[in-house]
Tab-separated table of C-alpha atoms in Angstrom:
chain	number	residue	atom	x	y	z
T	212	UNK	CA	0.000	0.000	0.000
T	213	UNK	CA	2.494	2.356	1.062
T	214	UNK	CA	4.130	2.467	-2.587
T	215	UNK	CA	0.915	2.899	-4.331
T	216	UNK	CA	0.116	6.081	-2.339
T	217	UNK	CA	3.844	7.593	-2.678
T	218	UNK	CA	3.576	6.397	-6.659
T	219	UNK	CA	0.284	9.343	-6.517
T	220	UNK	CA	2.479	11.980	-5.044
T	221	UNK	CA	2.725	13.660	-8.187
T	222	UNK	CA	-1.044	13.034	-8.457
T	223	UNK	CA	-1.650	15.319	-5.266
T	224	UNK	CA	0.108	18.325	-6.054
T	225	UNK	CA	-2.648	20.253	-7.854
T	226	UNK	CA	-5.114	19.396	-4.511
T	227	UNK	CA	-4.415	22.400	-2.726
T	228	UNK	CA	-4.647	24.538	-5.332
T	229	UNK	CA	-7.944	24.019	-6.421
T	230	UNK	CA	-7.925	20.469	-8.614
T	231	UNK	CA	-10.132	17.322	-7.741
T	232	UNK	CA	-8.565	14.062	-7.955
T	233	UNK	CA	-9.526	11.732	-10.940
T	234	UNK	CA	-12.395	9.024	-10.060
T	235	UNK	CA	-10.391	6.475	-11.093
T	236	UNK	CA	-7.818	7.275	-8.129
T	237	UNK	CA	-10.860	6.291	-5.471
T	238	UNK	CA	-11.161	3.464	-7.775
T	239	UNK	CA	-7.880	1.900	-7.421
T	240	UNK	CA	-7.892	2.766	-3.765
T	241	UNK	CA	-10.657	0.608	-3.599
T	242	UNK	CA	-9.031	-2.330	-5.828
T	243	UNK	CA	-6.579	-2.004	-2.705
T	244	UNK	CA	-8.852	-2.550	0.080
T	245	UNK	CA	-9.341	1.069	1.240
T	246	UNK	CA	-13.102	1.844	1.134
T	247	UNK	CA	-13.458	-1.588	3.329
T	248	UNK	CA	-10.390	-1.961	5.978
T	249	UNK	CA	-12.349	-2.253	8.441
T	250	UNK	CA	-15.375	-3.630	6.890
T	251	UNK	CA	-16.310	-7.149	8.292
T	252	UNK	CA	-14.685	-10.217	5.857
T	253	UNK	CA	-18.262	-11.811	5.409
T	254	UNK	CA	-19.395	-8.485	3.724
T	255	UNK	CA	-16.236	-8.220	1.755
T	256	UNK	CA	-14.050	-6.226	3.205
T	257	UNK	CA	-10.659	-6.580	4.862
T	258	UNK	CA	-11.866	-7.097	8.795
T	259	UNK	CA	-9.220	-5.487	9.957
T	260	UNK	CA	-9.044	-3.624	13.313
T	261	UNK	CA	-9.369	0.155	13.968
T	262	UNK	CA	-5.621	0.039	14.950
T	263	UNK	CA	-4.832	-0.806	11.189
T	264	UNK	CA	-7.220	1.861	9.932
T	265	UNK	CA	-5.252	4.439	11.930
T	266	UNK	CA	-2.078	3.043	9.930
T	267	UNK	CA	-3.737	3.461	6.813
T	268	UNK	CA	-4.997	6.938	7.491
T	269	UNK	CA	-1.742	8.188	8.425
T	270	UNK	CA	0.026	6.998	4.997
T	271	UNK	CA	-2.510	8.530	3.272
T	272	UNK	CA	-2.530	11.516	5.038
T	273	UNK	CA	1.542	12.066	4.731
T	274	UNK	CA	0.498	12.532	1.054
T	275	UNK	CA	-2.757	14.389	1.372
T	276	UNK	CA	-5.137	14.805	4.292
T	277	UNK	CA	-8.313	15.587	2.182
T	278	UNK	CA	-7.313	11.977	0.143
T	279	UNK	CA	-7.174	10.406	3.392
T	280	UNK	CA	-10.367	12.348	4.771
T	281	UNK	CA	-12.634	11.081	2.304
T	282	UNK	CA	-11.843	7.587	1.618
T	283	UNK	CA	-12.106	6.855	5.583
T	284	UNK	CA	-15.305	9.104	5.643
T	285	UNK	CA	-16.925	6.449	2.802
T	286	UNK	CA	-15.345	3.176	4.516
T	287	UNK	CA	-17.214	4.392	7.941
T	288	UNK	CA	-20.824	4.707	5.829
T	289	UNK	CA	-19.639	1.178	4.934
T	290	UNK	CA	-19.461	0.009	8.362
T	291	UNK	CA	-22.414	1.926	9.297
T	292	UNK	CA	-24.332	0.100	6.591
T	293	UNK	CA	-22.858	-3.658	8.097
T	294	UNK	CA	-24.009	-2.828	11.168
T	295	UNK	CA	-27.314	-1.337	10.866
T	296	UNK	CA	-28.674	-1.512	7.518
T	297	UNK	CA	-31.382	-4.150	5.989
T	298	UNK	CA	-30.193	-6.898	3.464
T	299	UNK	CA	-31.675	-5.254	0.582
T	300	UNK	CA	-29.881	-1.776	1.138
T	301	UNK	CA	-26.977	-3.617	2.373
T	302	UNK	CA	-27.019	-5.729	-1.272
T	303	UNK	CA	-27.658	-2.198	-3.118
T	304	UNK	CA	-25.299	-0.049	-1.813
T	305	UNK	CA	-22.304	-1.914	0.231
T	306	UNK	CA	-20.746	-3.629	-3.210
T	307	UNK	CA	-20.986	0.268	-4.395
T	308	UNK	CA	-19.106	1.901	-1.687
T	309	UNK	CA	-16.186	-1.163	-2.045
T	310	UNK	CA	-15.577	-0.893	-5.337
T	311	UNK	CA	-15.913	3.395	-4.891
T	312	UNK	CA	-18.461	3.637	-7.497
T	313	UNK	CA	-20.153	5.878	-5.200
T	314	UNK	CA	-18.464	8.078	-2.667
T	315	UNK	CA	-20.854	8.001	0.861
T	316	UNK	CA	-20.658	10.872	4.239
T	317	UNK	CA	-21.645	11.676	7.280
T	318	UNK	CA	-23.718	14.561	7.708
T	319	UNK	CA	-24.099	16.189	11.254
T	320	UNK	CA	-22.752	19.843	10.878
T	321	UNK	CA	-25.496	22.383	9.764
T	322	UNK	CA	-25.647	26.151	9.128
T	323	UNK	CA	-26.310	26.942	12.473
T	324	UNK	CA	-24.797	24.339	14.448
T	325	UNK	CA	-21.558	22.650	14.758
T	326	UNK	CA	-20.176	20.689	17.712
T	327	UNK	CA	-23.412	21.470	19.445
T	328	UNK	CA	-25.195	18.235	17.744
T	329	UNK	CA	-28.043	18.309	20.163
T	330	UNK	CA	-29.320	21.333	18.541
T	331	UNK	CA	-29.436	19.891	14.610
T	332	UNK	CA	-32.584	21.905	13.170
T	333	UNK	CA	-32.921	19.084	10.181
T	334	UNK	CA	-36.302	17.433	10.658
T	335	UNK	CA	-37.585	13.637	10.625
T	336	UNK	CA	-41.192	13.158	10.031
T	337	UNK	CA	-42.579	9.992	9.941
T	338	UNK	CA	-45.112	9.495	7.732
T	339	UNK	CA	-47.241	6.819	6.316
T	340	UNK	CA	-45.074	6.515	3.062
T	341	UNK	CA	-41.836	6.271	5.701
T	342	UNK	CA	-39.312	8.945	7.109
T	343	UNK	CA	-38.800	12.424	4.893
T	344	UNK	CA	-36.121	14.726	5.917
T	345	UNK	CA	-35.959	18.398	5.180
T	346	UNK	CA	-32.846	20.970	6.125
T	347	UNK	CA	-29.592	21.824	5.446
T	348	UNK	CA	-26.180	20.186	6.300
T	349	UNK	CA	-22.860	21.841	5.177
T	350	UNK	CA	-19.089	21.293	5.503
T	351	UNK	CA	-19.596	18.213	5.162
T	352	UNK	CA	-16.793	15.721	3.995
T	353	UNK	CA	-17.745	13.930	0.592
T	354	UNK	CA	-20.848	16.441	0.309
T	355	UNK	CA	-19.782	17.655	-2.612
T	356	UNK	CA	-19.888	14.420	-4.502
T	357	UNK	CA	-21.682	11.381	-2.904
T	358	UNK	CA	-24.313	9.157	-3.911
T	359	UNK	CA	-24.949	7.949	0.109
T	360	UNK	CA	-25.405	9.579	3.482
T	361	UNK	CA	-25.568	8.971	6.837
T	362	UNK	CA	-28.018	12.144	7.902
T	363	UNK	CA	-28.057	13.198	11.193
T	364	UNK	CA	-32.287	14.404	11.946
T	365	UNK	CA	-34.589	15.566	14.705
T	366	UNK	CA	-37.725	13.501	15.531
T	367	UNK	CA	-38.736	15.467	18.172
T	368	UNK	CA	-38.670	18.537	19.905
T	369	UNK	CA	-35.849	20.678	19.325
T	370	UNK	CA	-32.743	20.459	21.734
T	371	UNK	CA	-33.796	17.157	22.677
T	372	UNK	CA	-30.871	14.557	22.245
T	373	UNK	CA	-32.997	11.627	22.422
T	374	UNK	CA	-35.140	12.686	19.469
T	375	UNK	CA	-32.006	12.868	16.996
T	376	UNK	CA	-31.779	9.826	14.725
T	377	UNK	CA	-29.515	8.640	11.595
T	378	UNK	CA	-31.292	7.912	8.105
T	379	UNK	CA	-29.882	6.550	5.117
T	380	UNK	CA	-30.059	8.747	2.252
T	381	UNK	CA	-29.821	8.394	-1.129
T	382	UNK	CA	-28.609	11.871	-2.631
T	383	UNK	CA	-29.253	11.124	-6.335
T	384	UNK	CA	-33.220	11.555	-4.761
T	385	UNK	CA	-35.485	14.503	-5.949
T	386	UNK	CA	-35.346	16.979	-3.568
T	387	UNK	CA	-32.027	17.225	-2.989
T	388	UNK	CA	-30.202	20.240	-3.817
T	389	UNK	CA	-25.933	19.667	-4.109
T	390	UNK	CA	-23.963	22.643	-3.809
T	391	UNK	CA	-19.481	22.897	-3.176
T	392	UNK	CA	-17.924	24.286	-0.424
T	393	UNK	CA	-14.904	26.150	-1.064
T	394	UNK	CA	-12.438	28.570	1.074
T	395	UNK	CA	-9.267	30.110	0.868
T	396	UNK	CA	-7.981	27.194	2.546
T	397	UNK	CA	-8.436	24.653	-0.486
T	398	UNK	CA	-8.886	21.162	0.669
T	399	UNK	CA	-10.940	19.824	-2.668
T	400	UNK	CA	-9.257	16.466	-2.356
T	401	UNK	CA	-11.837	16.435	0.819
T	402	UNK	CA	-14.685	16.515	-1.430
T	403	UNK	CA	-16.065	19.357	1.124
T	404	UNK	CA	-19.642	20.181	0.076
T	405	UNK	CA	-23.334	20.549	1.651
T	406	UNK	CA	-26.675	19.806	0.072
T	407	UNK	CA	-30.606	20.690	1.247
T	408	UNK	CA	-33.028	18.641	1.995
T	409	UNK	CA	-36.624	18.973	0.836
T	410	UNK	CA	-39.111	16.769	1.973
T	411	UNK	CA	-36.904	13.687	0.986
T	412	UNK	CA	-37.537	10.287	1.821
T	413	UNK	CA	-34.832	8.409	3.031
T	414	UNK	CA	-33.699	4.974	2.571
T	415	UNK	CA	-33.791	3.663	5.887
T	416	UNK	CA	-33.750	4.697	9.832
T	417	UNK	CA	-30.524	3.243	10.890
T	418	UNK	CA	-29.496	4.527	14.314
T	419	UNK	CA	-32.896	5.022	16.066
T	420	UNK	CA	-33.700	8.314	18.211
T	421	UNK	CA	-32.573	6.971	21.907
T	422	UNK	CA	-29.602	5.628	20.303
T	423	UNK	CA	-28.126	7.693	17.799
T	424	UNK	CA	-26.947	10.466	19.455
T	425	UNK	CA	-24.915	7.995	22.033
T	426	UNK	CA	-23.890	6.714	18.730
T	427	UNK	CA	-22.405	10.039	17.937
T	428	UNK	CA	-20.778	10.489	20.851
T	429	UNK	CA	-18.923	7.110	20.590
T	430	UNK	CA	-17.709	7.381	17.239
T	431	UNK	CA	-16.460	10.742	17.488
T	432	UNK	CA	-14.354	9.429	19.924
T	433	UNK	CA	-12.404	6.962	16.766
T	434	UNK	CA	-12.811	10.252	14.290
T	435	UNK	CA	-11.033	12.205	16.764
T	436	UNK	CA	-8.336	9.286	17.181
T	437	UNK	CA	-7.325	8.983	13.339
T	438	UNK	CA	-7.540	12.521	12.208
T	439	UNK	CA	-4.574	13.031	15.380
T	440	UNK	CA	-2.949	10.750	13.077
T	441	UNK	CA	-3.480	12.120	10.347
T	442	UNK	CA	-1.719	15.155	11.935
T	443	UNK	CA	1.366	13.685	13.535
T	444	UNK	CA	1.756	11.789	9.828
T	445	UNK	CA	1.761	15.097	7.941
T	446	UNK	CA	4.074	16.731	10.680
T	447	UNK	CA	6.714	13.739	10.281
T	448	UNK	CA	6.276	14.523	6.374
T	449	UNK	CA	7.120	17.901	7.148
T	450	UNK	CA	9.988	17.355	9.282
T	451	UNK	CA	11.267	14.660	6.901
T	452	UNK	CA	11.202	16.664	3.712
T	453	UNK	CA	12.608	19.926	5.341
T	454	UNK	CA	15.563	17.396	6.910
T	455	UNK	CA	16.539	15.883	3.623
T	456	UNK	CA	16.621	19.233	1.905
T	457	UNK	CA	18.849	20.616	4.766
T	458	UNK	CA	21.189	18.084	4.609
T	459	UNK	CA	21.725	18.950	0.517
T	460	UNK	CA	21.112	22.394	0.503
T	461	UNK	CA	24.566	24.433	0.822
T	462	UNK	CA	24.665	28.056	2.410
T	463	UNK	CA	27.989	29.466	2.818
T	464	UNK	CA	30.264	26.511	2.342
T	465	UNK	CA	28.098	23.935	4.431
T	466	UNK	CA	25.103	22.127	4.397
T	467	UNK	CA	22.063	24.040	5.727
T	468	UNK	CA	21.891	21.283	8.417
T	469	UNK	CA	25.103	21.981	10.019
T	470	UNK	CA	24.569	25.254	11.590
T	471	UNK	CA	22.610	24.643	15.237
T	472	UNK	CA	20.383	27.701	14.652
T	473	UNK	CA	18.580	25.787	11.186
T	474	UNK	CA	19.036	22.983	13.573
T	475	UNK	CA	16.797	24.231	16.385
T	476	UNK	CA	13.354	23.966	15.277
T	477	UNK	CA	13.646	20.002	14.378
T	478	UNK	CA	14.576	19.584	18.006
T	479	UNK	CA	11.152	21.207	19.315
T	480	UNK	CA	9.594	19.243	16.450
T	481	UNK	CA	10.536	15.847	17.014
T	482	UNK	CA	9.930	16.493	20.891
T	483	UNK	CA	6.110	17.677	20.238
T	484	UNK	CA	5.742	14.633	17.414
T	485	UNK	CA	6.591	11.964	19.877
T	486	UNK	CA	4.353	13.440	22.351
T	487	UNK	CA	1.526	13.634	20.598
T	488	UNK	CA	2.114	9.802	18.737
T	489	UNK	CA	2.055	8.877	22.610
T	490	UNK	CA	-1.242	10.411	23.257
T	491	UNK	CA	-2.694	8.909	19.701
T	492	UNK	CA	-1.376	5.186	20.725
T	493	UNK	CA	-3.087	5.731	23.657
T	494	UNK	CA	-6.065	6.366	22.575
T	495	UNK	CA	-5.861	3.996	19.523
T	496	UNK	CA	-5.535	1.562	22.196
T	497	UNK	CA	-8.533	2.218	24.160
T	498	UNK	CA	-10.800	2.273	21.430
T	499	UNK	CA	-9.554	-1.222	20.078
T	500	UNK	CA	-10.111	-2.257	24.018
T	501	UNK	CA	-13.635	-0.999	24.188
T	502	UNK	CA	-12.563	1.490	27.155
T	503	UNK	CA	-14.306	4.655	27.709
T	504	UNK	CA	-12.078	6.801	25.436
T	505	UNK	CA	-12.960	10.491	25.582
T	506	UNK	CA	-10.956	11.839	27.427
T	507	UNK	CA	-8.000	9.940	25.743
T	508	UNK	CA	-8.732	10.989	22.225
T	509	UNK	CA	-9.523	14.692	22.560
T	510	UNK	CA	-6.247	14.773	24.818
T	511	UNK	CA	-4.601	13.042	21.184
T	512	UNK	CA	-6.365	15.160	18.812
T	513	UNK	CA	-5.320	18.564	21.130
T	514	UNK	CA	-1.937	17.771	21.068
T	515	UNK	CA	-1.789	16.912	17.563
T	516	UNK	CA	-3.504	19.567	15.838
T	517	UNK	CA	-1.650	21.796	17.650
T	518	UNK	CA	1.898	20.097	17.256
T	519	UNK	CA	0.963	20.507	13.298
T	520	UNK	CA	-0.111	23.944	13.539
T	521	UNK	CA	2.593	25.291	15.412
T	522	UNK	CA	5.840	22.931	13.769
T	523	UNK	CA	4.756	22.935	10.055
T	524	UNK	CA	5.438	26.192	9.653
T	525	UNK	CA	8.314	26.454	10.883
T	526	UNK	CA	9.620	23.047	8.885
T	527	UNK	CA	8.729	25.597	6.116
T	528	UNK	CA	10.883	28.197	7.003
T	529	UNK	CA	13.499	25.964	7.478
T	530	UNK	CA	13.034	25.259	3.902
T	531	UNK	CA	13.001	28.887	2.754
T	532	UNK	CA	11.266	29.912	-0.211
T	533	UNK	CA	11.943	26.580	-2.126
T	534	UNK	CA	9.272	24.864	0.323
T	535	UNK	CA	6.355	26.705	-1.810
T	536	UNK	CA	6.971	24.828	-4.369
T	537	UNK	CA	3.244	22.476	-5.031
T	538	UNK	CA	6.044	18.909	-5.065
T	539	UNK	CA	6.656	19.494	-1.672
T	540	UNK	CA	3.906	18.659	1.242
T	541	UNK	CA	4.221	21.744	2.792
T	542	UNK	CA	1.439	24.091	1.156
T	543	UNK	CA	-1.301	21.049	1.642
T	544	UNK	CA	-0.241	20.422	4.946
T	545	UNK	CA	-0.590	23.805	6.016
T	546	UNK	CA	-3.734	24.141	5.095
T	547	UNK	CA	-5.047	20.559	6.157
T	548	UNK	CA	-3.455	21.573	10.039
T	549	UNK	CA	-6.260	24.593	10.128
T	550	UNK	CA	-9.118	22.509	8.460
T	551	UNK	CA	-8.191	19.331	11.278
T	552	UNK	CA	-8.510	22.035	14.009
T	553	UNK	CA	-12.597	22.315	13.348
T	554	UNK	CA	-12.742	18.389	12.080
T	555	UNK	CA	-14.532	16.469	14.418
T	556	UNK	CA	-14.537	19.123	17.042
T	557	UNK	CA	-13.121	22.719	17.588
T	558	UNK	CA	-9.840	22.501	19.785
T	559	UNK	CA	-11.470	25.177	21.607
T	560	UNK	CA	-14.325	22.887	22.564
T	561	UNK	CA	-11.684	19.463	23.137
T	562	UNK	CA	-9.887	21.689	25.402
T	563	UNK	CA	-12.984	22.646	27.725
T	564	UNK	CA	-13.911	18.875	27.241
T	565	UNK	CA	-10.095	17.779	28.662
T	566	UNK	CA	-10.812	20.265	31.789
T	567	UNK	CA	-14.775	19.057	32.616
T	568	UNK	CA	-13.538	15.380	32.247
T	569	UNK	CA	-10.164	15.848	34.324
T	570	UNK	CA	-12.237	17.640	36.874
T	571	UNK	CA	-14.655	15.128	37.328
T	572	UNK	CA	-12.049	12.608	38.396
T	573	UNK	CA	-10.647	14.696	40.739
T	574	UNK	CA	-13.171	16.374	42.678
T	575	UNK	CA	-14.316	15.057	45.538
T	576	UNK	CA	-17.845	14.229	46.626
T	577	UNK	CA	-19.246	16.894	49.374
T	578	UNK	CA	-19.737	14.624	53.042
């Protein structure tokens, strides 16, 4: 696997200026195994563990974080569908997804509401011809272009957790209306898009309200996990690409790499990296344990993001001007640090999460 995703280096370089990659790229992927890692064997996939999917999102994500983003973001509808879906839907749309004909997402974030999912605004109705959906979901990864979707709805009263529930959607469906998502930061490898909802029957109710929004809460926890990842594997791209072209690159009679000052920032670098991989194999760990890992992965995803945000740049400088050329990582990368500090939940938020959830260990009950 590993030299089939360095082979589409070249592949990648347009990505963060704007280009999509080619279909037949998520094809191949596929003819590899990576829209099913960890889809169960029986349903054809590869059945292996979330530990191996965090391998595979980090090699991808060395290359291109938006690549990685949206294969893993299709493989998890997969799952979903395993788990919770019929035999007819799984028979119509599983084979799809594993052979990337169609691209799949998740779709929580709206307009108006981000990592406060208890207050989605889409609306479930349940009706005698089955469940129709109407609202808006945005940012969403895949949005842009796929044909399946987990959607994220309130059945009930508004604020009220219980009442959220997932439904299978097919978004080739009248009544939904596609649209991009674009910024300055561009991530279009991501497939970043959001679509509207009108009156739209979906496919199926696969995470019932009562259940769903625990759902959420679990799998966030894994999404959390690999996109830290995803991070330390584009900060150890960073560091090795600005290393190797230190160690060639001549300034006054010596290799860039043997003055201490260009030497510096790799020490900070390397120090922050192997921190955070620490916190990420510690969470990784307690996921593929079945422990109670919230605390764990926001902790991983904190230090991470942050580590990425803070180094990358600097591996850049260390590179001077020639590190904006598009063949080296360091333009996507940027970029792909900033988008992973909203993904999955705002480090802002993580950070009051970390505090709550270390409090609540230490305080002590009043006698």
């Amino acid at each position: 696997m590993g030299g089939w995703v360095r082979s589409q280096v070249p592949l990648s370089v347009g990505w963060s200026m704007g280009d999509q990659p080619d279909p037949d790229l998520f094809r191949m992927a596929a003819a590899i195994g990576l829209t099913g890692v960890t889809t169960p064997k029986e349903f054809g996939g590869q059945g292996h563990s979330f530990a191996t999917l965090v391998v595979v999102c980090e090699i991808l994500a060395a290359v291109d974080f938006g690549f990685a983003m949206s294969l893993v973001n299709t493989q998890n509808v997969g799952v979903r569908l395993c788990r919770s879906a019929s035999d007819a839907e799984q028979s119509r749309y599983l084979p799809r997804i594993l052979a990337a004909e169609i691209s799949a997402c998740t779709a929580l974030t709206e307009p108006g509401t981000g990592s406060d999912v208890a207050a989605i605004a889409t609306r479930a109705t349940q009706t005698a011809r089955g469940w129709r959906l109407t609202g808006e979901k945005t940012w969403i990864v895949n949005g842009r272009h796929a044909g399946l979707a987990v959607v994220f709805a309130q059945s009930s009263n508004a604020g009220d957790a219980d009442g959220i529930g997932g439904f299978l959607v097919d978004l080739d469906r009248a009544g939904v209306r596609r649209y991009p998502v674009d910024s300055g930061f561009a991530q279009t490898s991501m497939g970043t898009g959001g679509f509207v909802l009108e009156d739209v029957a979906a496919e199926a109710l696969v995470l019932p309200p009562g259940t769903a929004f625990k759902s959420i809460l679990t799998e966030i926890n894994a999404a959390r996990t690999y996109v830290a990842a995803m991070c330390n594997a584009m900060l150890g791209a960073a560091i090795a690409q600005a290393a190797g072209y230190g160690a060639k690159r001549r300034s006054f009679g010596n290799p860039l790499a043997h003055y201490a000052a260009w030497r510096h920032p790799f020490g900070a670098a390397e120090t922050d990296l192997a921190a955070s991989r620490a916190l990420t194999a510690r969470a990784v760990d307690m996921i593929v344990e079945g422990a109670d890992a919230q605390l764990a992965a926001a902790e991983a995803k904190i230090a991470a993001v942050q580590a990425a945000q803070l180094h990358i740049p600097q591996m850049l400088h260390a590179m001077g001007a020639a590190g904006l050329k598009p063949e080296y990582c360091f333009a996507r990368h940027l970029a792909a640090a900033q988008v992973a500090g909203f993904t999955d939940g705002a480090t802002s938020i993580l950070r009051d999460r970390v505090a709550r959830l270390t409090r609540s260990k230490t305080d002590t009950p009043k006698r």
